[in-house]
CSV table of C-alpha atoms and ligand atoms in Angstrom, one decimal:
chain,number,residue,atom,x,y,z
A,112,MET,CA,24.1,-3.3,-24.1
A,113,LYS,CA,24.2,-1.6,-20.7
A,114,GLU,CA,23.6,-4.0,-17.8
A,115,PHE,CA,21.6,-2.6,-14.8
A,116,SER,CA,21.9,-2.6,-11.1
A,117,VAL,CA,18.6,-3.2,-9.2
A,118,VAL,CA,17.6,-3.1,-5.7
A,119,ILE,CA,14.3,-4.7,-4.5
A,120,ALA,CA,13.0,-2.9,-1.5
A,121,GLY,CA,10.9,-5.3,0.7
A,122,GLY,CA,13.3,-8.1,0.1
A,123,GLY,CA,11.4,-10.3,2.5
A,124,SER,CA,8.2,-9.9,0.5
A,125,THR,CA,6.3,-13.0,-0.6
A,126,TYR,CA,6.5,-11.5,-4.1
A,127,THR,CA,10.4,-11.3,-4.1
A,128,PRO,CA,11.2,-14.8,-5.3
A,129,GLY,CA,8.6,-14.7,-8.1
A,130,ILE,CA,9.8,-11.3,-9.2
A,131,VAL,CA,13.5,-12.4,-9.1
A,132,MET,CA,12.7,-15.5,-11.1
A,133,MET,CA,10.9,-13.2,-13.6
A,134,LEU,CA,13.9,-10.9,-13.8
A,135,MET,CA,16.3,-13.9,-14.4
A,136,ASP,CA,13.9,-15.0,-17.1
A,137,SER,CA,14.0,-11.7,-18.7
A,138,LEU,CA,17.7,-11.0,-18.7
A,139,ASP,CA,17.8,-11.0,-22.5
A,140,ARG,CA,15.4,-8.0,-22.5
A,141,PHE,CA,16.7,-6.3,-19.4
A,142,PRO,CA,20.3,-7.3,-18.5
A,143,ILE,CA,21.2,-7.1,-14.9
A,144,ARG,CA,24.7,-6.9,-13.5
A,145,SER,CA,23.8,-6.4,-9.8
A,146,LEU,CA,20.7,-7.4,-7.8
A,147,LYS,CA,20.4,-6.4,-4.2
A,148,LEU,CA,17.5,-7.1,-1.7
A,149,TYR,CA,16.8,-4.5,1.0
A,150,ASP,CA,14.5,-4.8,3.9
A,151,ASN,CA,14.1,-3.2,7.4
A,152,ASN,CA,13.4,-6.6,8.9
A,153,ALA,CA,16.6,-8.8,8.8
A,154,ALA,CA,14.9,-11.9,10.2
A,155,ARG,CA,12.0,-11.8,7.6
A,156,GLN,CA,14.4,-11.1,4.7
A,157,GLU,CA,17.0,-13.6,5.5
A,158,PRO,CA,15.4,-16.9,4.4
A,159,ILE,CA,14.1,-15.4,1.2
A,160,ALA,CA,17.4,-13.8,0.5
A,161,LYS,CA,19.4,-16.9,1.2
A,162,ALA,CA,17.1,-19.1,-1.0
A,163,VAL,CA,17.2,-16.4,-3.8
A,164,GLY,CA,20.9,-16.4,-3.7
A,165,LEU,CA,21.0,-20.1,-4.2
A,166,ALA,CA,18.6,-19.8,-7.1
A,167,LEU,CA,20.8,-17.1,-8.7
A,168,LYS,CA,23.9,-19.3,-8.3
A,169,LYS,CA,22.3,-21.8,-10.5
A,170,LEU,CA,20.4,-19.6,-12.9
A,171,ALA,CA,22.6,-16.5,-13.3
A,172,PRO,CA,25.9,-16.7,-11.6
A,173,GLN,CA,27.2,-13.8,-13.4
A,174,VAL,CA,24.7,-11.5,-11.6
A,175,ALA,CA,26.3,-10.0,-8.5
A,176,PHE,CA,23.8,-10.8,-5.6
A,177,SER,CA,23.7,-9.3,-2.0
A,178,TYR,CA,21.2,-8.5,0.6
A,179,THR,CA,21.2,-6.1,3.4
A,180,THR,CA,19.2,-3.9,5.9
A,181,ASP,CA,21.6,-1.1,5.5
A,182,PRO,CA,20.2,1.6,3.2
A,183,VAL,CA,23.7,3.0,2.2
A,184,GLU,CA,24.8,-0.4,0.9
A,185,ALA,CA,21.3,-1.0,-0.7
A,186,PHE,CA,20.9,2.2,-2.5
A,187,THR,CA,24.4,3.0,-3.6
A,188,ASP,CA,25.1,2.4,-7.2
A,189,VAL,CA,21.6,1.4,-8.4
A,190,ASP,CA,19.6,2.3,-11.6
A,191,PHE,CA,16.3,1.0,-10.5
A,192,CYS,CA,14.6,0.4,-7.1
A,193,MET,CA,11.6,-1.9,-7.4
A,194,ALA,CA,9.6,-1.4,-4.3
A,195,HIS,CA,7.0,-3.6,-2.7
A,196,ILE,CA,7.0,-3.0,1.0
A,197,ARG,CA,4.3,-3.6,3.4
A,198,SER,CA,4.4,-1.2,6.4
A,199,GLY,CA,3.3,-3.1,9.4
A,200,GLY,CA,3.4,-6.4,7.8
A,201,TYR,CA,0.4,-8.9,7.8
A,202,PRO,CA,-0.4,-8.5,11.4
A,203,MET,CA,-1.4,-4.8,10.8
A,204,ARG,CA,-3.1,-5.8,7.5
A,205,GLU,CA,-5.2,-8.1,9.5
A,206,LYS,CA,-6.2,-5.2,11.8
A,207,ASP,CA,-6.9,-3.0,8.8
A,208,GLU,CA,-9.4,-5.7,7.7
A,209,LYS,CA,-10.9,-6.7,10.9
A,210,ILE,CA,-11.5,-3.3,12.8
A,211,PRO,CA,-13.8,-1.9,10.1
A,212,LEU,CA,-15.7,-5.2,10.0
A,213,GLN,CA,-16.3,-5.0,13.6
A,214,HIS,CA,-18.3,-1.9,12.8
A,215,GLY,CA,-20.1,-3.5,9.9
A,216,VAL,CA,-17.9,-1.7,7.3
A,217,VAL,CA,-15.8,-3.2,4.5
A,218,GLY,CA,-12.5,-4.3,5.8
A,219,GLN,CA,-10.0,-4.3,2.9
A,220,GLU,CA,-6.3,-3.8,2.4
A,221,THR,CA,-6.5,-0.7,0.1
A,222,CYS,CA,-10.1,0.4,0.2
A,223,GLY,CA,-12.2,2.2,2.8
A,224,PRO,CA,-10.9,2.6,6.4
A,225,GLY,CA,-8.4,-0.2,6.1
A,226,GLY,CA,-6.8,1.3,3.1
A,227,ILE,CA,-6.7,4.7,4.8
A,228,ALA,CA,-5.0,3.1,7.9
A,229,TYR,CA,-2.4,1.4,5.6
A,230,GLY,CA,-1.8,4.6,3.8
A,231,MET,CA,-1.0,6.5,7.0
A,232,ARG,CA,1.6,3.7,7.6
A,233,SER,CA,3.0,3.6,4.0
A,234,ILE,CA,3.4,7.2,3.5
A,235,PRO,CA,6.6,7.8,5.7
A,236,ASP,CA,8.1,4.5,4.6
A,237,VAL,CA,7.9,5.1,0.8
A,238,ILE,CA,9.1,8.6,1.3
A,239,GLN,CA,12.1,7.3,3.2
A,240,LEU,CA,12.8,4.9,0.3
A,241,ILE,CA,12.7,7.9,-2.1
A,242,ASP,CA,15.1,9.9,0.1
A,243,TYR,CA,17.5,6.9,0.4
A,244,MET,CA,17.4,6.5,-3.4
A,245,GLU,CA,17.9,10.2,-4.1
A,246,GLN,CA,20.9,10.5,-1.6
A,247,TYR,CA,22.8,7.4,-2.8
A,248,SER,CA,21.8,7.1,-6.4
A,249,PRO,CA,20.4,10.4,-7.5
A,250,ASN,CA,19.7,9.3,-11.1
A,251,ALA,CA,17.9,6.2,-10.3
A,252,TRP,CA,14.2,5.4,-10.8
A,253,MET,CA,11.8,3.9,-8.4
A,254,LEU,CA,9.1,1.5,-9.7
A,255,ASN,CA,6.8,1.4,-6.8
A,256,TYR,CA,4.0,-1.1,-6.4
A,257,SER,CA,3.7,-0.7,-2.5
A,258,ASN,CA,0.1,-0.3,-1.6
A,259,PRO,CA,-2.2,1.6,-1.1
A,260,ALA,CA,-0.9,2.9,-4.4
A,261,SER,CA,-3.4,5.9,-4.8
A,262,ILE,CA,-2.6,7.4,-1.3
A,263,VAL,CA,1.1,6.6,-1.7
A,264,ALA,CA,1.1,8.4,-5.1
A,265,GLU,CA,-0.7,11.5,-3.7
A,266,ALA,CA,1.8,11.7,-0.9
A,267,CYS,CA,4.6,11.5,-3.5
A,268,ARG,CA,3.0,14.3,-5.5
A,269,VAL,CA,2.7,16.5,-2.4
A,270,LEU,CA,5.9,15.6,-0.5
A,271,ARG,CA,8.4,14.7,-3.2
A,272,PRO,CA,7.1,16.2,-6.4
A,273,LYS,CA,10.2,15.9,-8.4
A,274,ALA,CA,11.1,12.4,-7.4
A,275,GLN,CA,11.8,9.9,-10.2
A,276,ILE,CA,9.1,7.4,-9.0
A,277,ILE,CA,6.4,5.8,-11.0
A,278,ASN,CA,3.5,4.3,-9.1
A,279,ILE,CA,2.0,1.3,-10.8
A,280,CYS,CA,-0.5,-1.4,-10.1
A,281,ASP,CA,-0.8,-5.1,-11.2
A,282,MET,CA,-4.6,-5.2,-11.1
A,283,PRO,CA,-5.4,-3.6,-14.5
A,284,VAL,CA,-2.6,-5.8,-15.9
A,285,GLY,CA,-4.2,-8.9,-14.5
A,286,THR,CA,-7.6,-8.0,-15.7
A,287,LEU,CA,-6.3,-7.1,-19.2
A,288,ARG,CA,-4.8,-10.6,-19.3
A,289,ARG,CA,-8.2,-12.1,-18.5
A,290,MET,CA,-9.7,-9.9,-21.3
A,291,SER,CA,-7.1,-11.1,-23.7
A,292,TYR,CA,-8.0,-14.7,-23.0
A,293,ILE,CA,-11.7,-13.9,-23.4
A,294,VAL,CA,-11.0,-12.5,-26.9
A,295,GLY,CA,-8.3,-15.0,-27.9
A,296,LYS,CA,-5.3,-12.6,-27.9
A,297,THR,CA,-2.4,-11.7,-25.7
A,298,PRO,CA,-2.2,-8.5,-23.6
A,299,LYS,CA,0.6,-7.2,-25.8
A,300,ASP,CA,-2.0,-7.5,-28.7
A,301,LEU,CA,-4.3,-5.0,-27.1
A,302,ASP,CA,-4.5,-1.2,-26.6
A,303,VAL,CA,-6.8,0.1,-24.0
A,304,ARG,CA,-8.5,3.4,-23.0
A,305,TYR,CA,-9.1,3.6,-19.3
A,306,TYR,CA,-9.6,6.3,-16.6
A,307,GLY,CA,-9.9,6.3,-12.9
A,308,LEU,CA,-8.0,6.4,-9.6
A,309,ASN,CA,-6.0,3.4,-8.5
A,310,HIS,CA,-8.2,0.4,-7.7
A,311,PHE,CA,-11.1,2.6,-8.9
A,312,GLY,CA,-11.5,2.8,-12.7
A,313,TRP,CA,-13.2,1.8,-15.9
A,314,TRP,CA,-12.0,0.6,-19.4
A,315,THR,CA,-13.8,2.6,-22.1
A,316,SER,CA,-12.3,0.7,-25.1
A,317,VAL,CA,-10.2,-2.5,-25.6
A,318,LYS,CA,-8.8,-2.7,-29.2
A,319,GLY,CA,-6.5,-4.9,-31.2
A,320,LYS,CA,-3.4,-3.3,-32.6
A,321,ASP,CA,-5.1,-3.7,-36.1
A,322,GLY,CA,-8.0,-1.5,-34.8
A,323,THR,CA,-10.5,-4.4,-34.1
A,324,ASP,CA,-12.8,-3.2,-31.3
A,325,TYR,CA,-13.2,-6.0,-28.8
A,326,THR,CA,-15.1,-3.8,-26.3
A,327,PRO,CA,-18.7,-5.0,-27.3
A,328,GLN,CA,-17.6,-8.6,-27.1
A,329,LEU,CA,-16.1,-8.1,-23.7
A,330,ILE,CA,-19.0,-6.2,-22.3
A,331,ASP,CA,-21.3,-9.0,-23.5
A,332,TYR,CA,-19.0,-11.7,-21.9
A,333,VAL,CA,-18.5,-9.8,-18.7
A,334,SER,CA,-22.2,-9.1,-18.3
A,335,LYS,CA,-22.7,-12.9,-18.1
A,336,ASN,CA,-19.5,-14.1,-16.6
A,337,GLY,CA,-17.7,-11.3,-15.0
A,338,TYR,CA,-14.0,-11.7,-15.6
A,339,LEU,CA,-14.0,-15.4,-14.9
A,340,THR,CA,-12.3,-17.3,-17.7
A,341,GLN,CA,-12.3,-20.9,-18.7
A,342,LYS,CA,-8.6,-21.0,-19.1
A,343,ALA,CA,-6.5,-21.1,-15.9
A,344,ILE,CA,-4.7,-17.8,-16.0
A,345,GLU,CA,-1.7,-17.5,-13.7
A,346,THR,CA,-0.8,-17.8,-10.0
A,347,GLN,CA,-1.9,-14.3,-9.1
A,348,HIS,CA,-5.5,-13.6,-8.2
A,349,MET,CA,-6.6,-17.2,-8.2
A,350,ASP,CA,-7.8,-17.9,-4.7
A,351,GLU,CA,-11.4,-18.6,-4.1
A,352,SER,CA,-12.0,-15.0,-2.8
A,353,TRP,CA,-10.5,-13.6,-6.0
A,354,GLN,CA,-12.7,-15.9,-8.1
A,355,ALA,CA,-15.7,-14.4,-6.5
A,356,THR,CA,-14.3,-10.9,-7.0
A,357,HIS,CA,-13.8,-11.6,-10.8
A,358,LYS,CA,-17.5,-12.9,-11.0
A,359,LYS,CA,-18.9,-10.0,-9.2
A,360,ALA,CA,-17.7,-7.7,-12.1
A,361,ALA,CA,-20.9,-8.7,-13.9
A,362,ASP,CA,-23.0,-6.7,-11.3
A,363,LEU,CA,-20.4,-3.8,-11.4
A,364,LEU,CA,-20.9,-3.7,-15.2
A,365,ALA,CA,-24.7,-3.4,-14.7
A,366,VAL,CA,-24.2,-0.1,-13.0
A,367,THR,CA,-22.1,1.4,-15.9
A,368,PRO,CA,-23.1,-0.9,-18.9
A,369,ASP,CA,-21.0,0.9,-21.5
A,370,CYS,CA,-17.6,0.6,-19.7
A,371,LEU,CA,-15.7,-2.3,-18.2
A,372,PRO,CA,-15.1,-2.0,-14.4
A,373,ASN,CA,-12.1,-2.5,-12.3
A,374,THR,CA,-13.0,-5.2,-9.8
A,375,TYR,CA,-12.2,-3.1,-6.8
A,376,LEU,CA,-15.3,-1.1,-7.5
A,377,LYS,CA,-17.2,-3.7,-5.7
A,378,TYR,CA,-16.1,-2.3,-2.3
A,379,TYR,CA,-17.7,1.0,-3.3
A,380,LEU,CA,-20.7,0.0,-5.2
A,381,PHE,CA,-21.7,-3.1,-3.2
A,382,PRO,CA,-20.2,-2.6,0.3
A,383,ASP,CA,-23.3,-4.3,1.9
A,384,TYR,CA,-22.8,-7.5,-0.3
A,385,VAL,CA,-19.0,-7.5,0.6
A,386,VAL,CA,-19.6,-7.3,4.3
A,387,GLU,CA,-22.3,-10.0,4.1
A,388,HIS,CA,-19.8,-12.3,2.4
A,389,THR,CA,-16.8,-11.7,4.6
A,390,ASN,CA,-16.0,-13.8,7.6
A,391,PRO,CA,-15.0,-11.1,10.1
A,392,ASN,CA,-12.8,-13.6,11.9
A,393,TYR,CA,-11.0,-14.9,8.9
A,394,THR,CA,-10.2,-12.3,6.3
A,395,ARG,CA,-8.0,-12.0,3.2
A,396,ALA,CA,-4.9,-11.4,5.6
A,397,ASN,CA,-5.5,-14.9,7.1
A,398,GLU,CA,-5.9,-16.5,3.6
A,399,VAL,CA,-2.6,-15.0,2.6
A,400,ILE,CA,-0.8,-15.9,5.9
A,401,ASP,CA,-2.0,-19.5,5.5
A,402,GLY,CA,-1.5,-19.6,1.9
A,403,ARG,CA,1.0,-17.6,-0.1
A,404,GLU,CA,3.2,-16.8,2.9
A,405,LYS,CA,3.4,-20.4,4.1
A,406,LYS,CA,4.1,-21.6,0.5
A,407,VAL,CA,6.9,-19.1,-0.3
A,408,PHE,CA,8.6,-19.3,3.0
A,409,GLY,CA,8.2,-23.1,3.0
A,410,ALA,CA,10.0,-23.3,-0.4
A,411,ALA,CA,12.7,-20.9,0.7
A,412,HIS,CA,13.4,-23.1,3.8
A,413,ARG,CA,13.5,-26.3,1.6
A,414,ILE,CA,16.1,-24.7,-0.7
A,415,ILE,CA,18.2,-23.6,2.2
A,416,GLU,CA,18.1,-27.1,3.8
A,417,ALA,CA,19.0,-28.7,0.5
A,418,GLY,CA,21.8,-26.2,0.0
A,419,GLU,CA,20.9,-25.8,-3.6
A,420,PHE,CA,18.1,-24.8,-5.9
A,421,HIS,CA,16.6,-27.5,-8.0
A,422,GLY,CA,14.7,-25.3,-10.4
A,423,ASP,CA,11.0,-25.7,-9.6
A,424,GLU,CA,10.8,-24.5,-6.0
A,425,PHE,CA,10.0,-20.8,-6.9
A,426,GLU,CA,7.5,-20.0,-9.7
A,427,ILE,CA,8.2,-17.3,-12.2
A,428,ASP,CA,5.9,-14.5,-11.6
A,429,ASN,CA,5.0,-13.9,-15.2
A,430,HIS,CA,2.2,-11.6,-14.3
A,431,ALA,CA,4.9,-9.1,-13.0
A,432,SER,CA,6.7,-8.9,-16.3
A,433,PHE,CA,5.0,-5.5,-16.6
A,434,ILE,CA,7.7,-4.3,-14.1
A,435,VAL,CA,10.3,-5.3,-16.7
A,436,ASP,CA,8.4,-3.6,-19.4
A,437,LEU,CA,8.3,-0.4,-17.2
A,438,ALA,CA,12.0,-0.6,-16.5
A,439,ARG,CA,12.8,-1.1,-20.2
A,440,ALA,CA,10.5,1.8,-21.2
A,441,ILE,CA,12.7,4.1,-19.0
A,442,ALA,CA,16.0,2.5,-19.9
A,443,TYR,CA,15.6,2.2,-23.6
A,444,ASN,CA,13.0,5.0,-24.1
A,445,THR,CA,10.4,2.5,-25.7
A,446,HIS,CA,7.4,4.7,-25.3
A,447,GLU,CA,5.4,1.6,-24.4
A,448,ARG,CA,1.8,2.3,-23.7
A,449,MET,CA,1.1,1.4,-20.0
A,450,LEU,CA,-1.4,2.3,-17.3
A,451,CYS,CA,0.4,4.5,-14.6
A,452,ILE,CA,-0.8,6.5,-11.7
A,453,VAL,CA,0.2,10.1,-12.6
A,454,GLU,CA,-0.9,13.7,-11.9
A,455,ASN,CA,-4.0,14.3,-14.1
A,456,LYS,CA,-3.0,17.6,-15.7
A,457,GLY,CA,-5.9,17.4,-18.1
A,458,ALA,CA,-5.8,13.7,-19.1
A,459,ILE,CA,-9.3,13.5,-17.7
A,460,ALA,CA,-10.5,16.7,-19.0
A,461,ASN,CA,-13.4,17.5,-16.5
A,462,PHE,CA,-11.5,16.2,-13.5
A,463,ASP,CA,-9.1,17.9,-10.9
A,464,PRO,CA,-5.8,18.6,-12.7
A,465,HIS,CA,-3.9,17.9,-9.4
A,466,ALA,CA,-5.5,14.5,-8.6
A,467,MET,CA,-3.4,11.3,-9.1
A,468,VAL,CA,-5.3,9.3,-11.7
A,469,GLU,CA,-4.7,6.0,-13.5
A,470,VAL,CA,-4.7,6.5,-17.3
A,471,PRO,CA,-2.7,5.0,-20.1
A,472,CYS,CA,0.7,6.7,-20.5
A,473,LEU,CA,3.5,6.5,-23.0
A,474,VAL,CA,6.6,5.7,-20.9
A,475,GLY,CA,10.0,6.8,-22.0
A,476,SER,CA,13.2,7.9,-20.4
A,477,ASP,CA,11.6,11.1,-19.0
A,478,GLY,CA,8.9,8.9,-17.3
A,479,PRO,CA,5.3,8.6,-18.1
A,480,GLU,CA,3.4,10.9,-20.5
A,481,PRO,CA,-0.4,10.6,-19.9
A,482,LEU,CA,-2.7,10.2,-22.8
A,483,CYS,CA,-5.9,12.3,-22.9
A,484,GLN,CA,-9.0,10.3,-22.0
A,485,GLY,CA,-11.5,13.3,-22.6
A,486,GLU,CA,-14.5,14.1,-20.5
A,487,ILE,CA,-16.0,11.4,-18.3
A,488,PRO,CA,-19.7,10.9,-17.4
A,489,THR,CA,-21.4,12.4,-14.4
A,490,PHE,CA,-21.8,9.1,-12.5
A,491,GLN,CA,-18.1,8.2,-12.7
A,492,LEU,CA,-17.1,11.7,-12.2
A,493,GLY,CA,-19.0,12.0,-8.9
A,494,MET,CA,-17.6,8.8,-7.6
A,495,MET,CA,-14.1,9.9,-8.5
A,496,GLN,CA,-14.4,13.3,-7.0
A,497,GLN,CA,-15.6,11.7,-3.6
A,498,GLN,CA,-12.9,9.1,-3.6
A,499,VAL,CA,-10.0,11.4,-4.6
A,500,ALA,CA,-11.1,13.8,-1.8
A,501,VAL,CA,-10.7,10.9,0.6
A,502,GLU,CA,-7.2,10.3,-0.6
A,503,LYS,CA,-6.2,14.0,-0.5
A,504,LEU,CA,-7.6,14.3,3.1
A,505,VAL,CA,-5.6,11.4,4.2
A,506,VAL,CA,-2.3,12.9,3.0
A,507,GLN,CA,-3.4,16.3,4.5
A,508,ALA,CA,-4.2,14.7,7.8
A,509,TYR,CA,-0.8,12.9,7.7
A,510,CYS,CA,1.1,16.1,6.9
A,511,GLU,CA,-0.8,18.2,9.4
A,512,HIS,CA,-1.3,15.5,12.0
A,513,SER,CA,-4.9,16.3,11.8
A,514,TYR,CA,-7.5,14.2,13.6
A,515,GLN,CA,-10.2,16.2,12.0
A,516,LYS,CA,-9.1,15.6,8.4
A,517,LEU,CA,-8.7,11.9,8.9
A,518,TRP,CA,-12.2,11.7,10.4
A,519,GLN,CA,-13.5,13.7,7.3
A,520,ALA,CA,-11.5,11.1,5.1
A,521,LEU,CA,-13.3,8.2,6.7
A,522,THR,CA,-16.6,9.9,6.8
A,523,LEU,CA,-16.4,10.7,3.0
A,524,SER,CA,-15.4,7.1,2.1
A,525,LYS,CA,-18.4,5.6,0.2
A,526,THR,CA,-17.8,2.5,2.3
A,527,VAL,CA,-18.7,4.2,5.6
A,528,PRO,CA,-22.4,4.9,6.5
A,529,SER,CA,-22.0,7.9,8.7
A,530,ALA,CA,-19.7,10.3,10.6
A,531,LYS,CA,-20.5,8.4,13.8
A,532,VAL,CA,-19.4,5.1,12.5
A,533,ALA,CA,-16.3,6.8,10.9
A,534,LYS,CA,-15.5,8.2,14.4
A,535,GLU,CA,-15.8,4.9,16.1
A,536,ILE,CA,-13.6,3.1,13.5
A,537,LEU,CA,-11.0,6.0,13.5
A,538,ASP,CA,-10.7,5.8,17.2
A,539,ASP,CA,-10.1,2.1,17.1
A,540,LEU,CA,-7.5,2.5,14.3
A,541,ILE,CA,-5.6,5.1,16.1
A,542,GLU,CA,-5.2,2.7,19.0
A,543,ALA,CA,-4.0,-0.1,16.7
A,544,ASN,CA,-1.7,2.1,14.8
A,545,LYS,CA,0.0,3.9,17.7
A,546,ASP,CA,3.4,2.5,16.8
A,547,TYR,CA,3.2,3.7,13.2
A,548,TRP,CA,1.0,6.8,12.9
A,549,PRO,CA,2.0,10.3,13.8
A,550,GLU,CA,0.1,11.5,16.9
A,551,LEU,CA,-3.1,13.2,15.7
A,552,HIS,CA,-4.6,16.3,17.3
B,850,NAD,P1,5.1,-8.8,2.8
B,850,NAD,O1,4.8,-8.4,4.2
B,850,NAD,O2,5.2,-10.3,2.4
B,850,NAD,O3,6.5,-8.2,2.3
B,850,NAD,C1,6.7,-6.8,2.5
B,850,NAD,C2,8.2,-6.7,3.0
B,850,NAD,O4,8.4,-5.3,3.1
B,850,NAD,C3,8.4,-7.3,4.4
B,850,NAD,O5,9.5,-8.2,4.3
B,850,NAD,C4,8.7,-6.2,5.3
B,850,NAD,O6,9.7,-6.5,6.3
B,850,NAD,C5,9.2,-5.1,4.4
B,850,NAD,N1,9.2,-3.7,4.8
B,850,NAD,C6,8.1,-3.1,5.5
B,850,NAD,N2,8.4,-1.8,5.7
B,850,NAD,C7,9.6,-1.6,5.1
B,850,NAD,C8,10.4,-0.5,5.0
B,850,NAD,N3,10.1,0.7,5.5
B,850,NAD,N4,11.6,-0.6,4.4
B,850,NAD,C9,12.1,-1.8,3.8
B,850,NAD,N5,11.3,-2.9,3.9
B,850,NAD,C10,10.1,-2.9,4.5
B,850,NAD,O7,3.9,-8.2,1.9
B,850,NAD,P2,3.6,-8.7,0.4
B,850,NAD,O8,2.2,-9.3,0.6
B,850,NAD,O9,4.6,-9.3,-0.3
B,850,NAD,O10,3.2,-7.2,-0.3
B,850,NAD,C11,4.2,-6.2,-0.5
B,850,NAD,C12,3.7,-5.1,-1.0
B,850,NAD,O11,3.4,-5.2,-2.5
B,850,NAD,C13,2.4,-4.6,-0.4
B,850,NAD,O12,2.3,-3.1,-0.3
B,850,NAD,C14,1.3,-5.0,-1.4
B,850,NAD,O13,0.1,-4.4,-1.3
B,850,NAD,C15,2.0,-4.7,-2.7
B,850,NAD,N6,1.5,-5.4,-3.8
B,850,NAD,C16,1.3,-4.6,-4.8
B,850,NAD,C17,0.9,-5.1,-6.0
B,850,NAD,C18,0.7,-4.1,-7.1
B,850,NAD,O14,0.8,-4.4,-8.2
B,850,NAD,N7,0.3,-2.9,-6.9
B,850,NAD,C19,0.6,-6.4,-6.1
B,850,NAD,C20,0.8,-7.2,-5.1
B,850,NAD,C21,1.4,-6.7,-3.9
């Protein structure tokens, strides 16, 4: 069996240890000969990399491990790049969230003005990773889950249309896991029909492999409980703010009662509720800085101080096993059915063929093949047309350095009440992002 060489871009990410643990736990399904971490911030990557190195020494000494900030070293001789970078880090995420809130508008990592700001920062960085990969390992595939995935995916479509990159999100995977608990199955037992944009979509059917239709049972459950489940799920999406998000799905479902909503729709359907329930001085970025970041880096420092890995300092990020499923699908041509972010090309029959949509795909060695989801209803179509125009305008604004188009993007976002407020937020975001964005004119 071939053994693969993998580079994780964003080596200093809080997600890296969990993903490495998951990869080591999956070596029988996806054998790895070489694992490299790559980051553009040596100081941030170092503790994570040193601790991961000690963990690998214990768990899988046969895997060659290294870490670097040198793109040549990182991207030479790799089969897969798993990318989870955060351009600007948590300090910029905090600004993405707090600046819109100062104007009474949703402040969120991937949705609304915050997502637009983050998108403008992520575009050049993800494109740079693609270029490194194509230059040093031209046959490699990039599995990208760096956010904001929809804007990043649109930028890839426009700027690197032939690149071997698959953009994918963990949110539908996480929600499907919740659904599987609700109906007493595992996610692998279920097939879904789904359409939307990233962080913006609906399940129209959830069925067992034997054809049993669980959709009515799920709709009934979610209408009462949202996606809150009795059974504790996993480490991902468990903080208090996430529990409120899972619960809110009941109200989202009330708007489209025959299909199951992606939880992120709350930012578009109930922005007033979201703003009322957000502390503008302590947002999700602060929660993560005080929670996940402290926990992961604390564990890394403990391992380094002890000089060895005892086995329980890092948790296996089982929720991320979809990344192994995706790598396997490409490596072994499995044609596994997975939700990916792909160019529509008729998969949603009455929607822009050149939009980047999130739909079920069969993934094989040529990448994802979208499955046709047919025509969608007027309400969802209208929402998606508005949102996809926002995403396209952001990429156009980035490419043309256009203030006008970025202002239009903010104005069109369903989270923003007027062109006046959009302009005020934009001007603050430009000031905050002057080290990252191209100069707009
Ligand atoms: P983090 O800040 O802890 O880690 C990101 C790392 O990327 C940092 O070490 C940073 O130095 C590095 N980095 C930034 N720009 C880089 C560049 N140009 N080249 C190389 N490295 C670079 O952030 P995190 O909370 O771990 O999140 C990482 C990313 O993963 C974010 O984009 C987040 O939104 C995304 N994410 C996606 C999913 C999904 O399924 N779509 C799930 C969780 C997180």
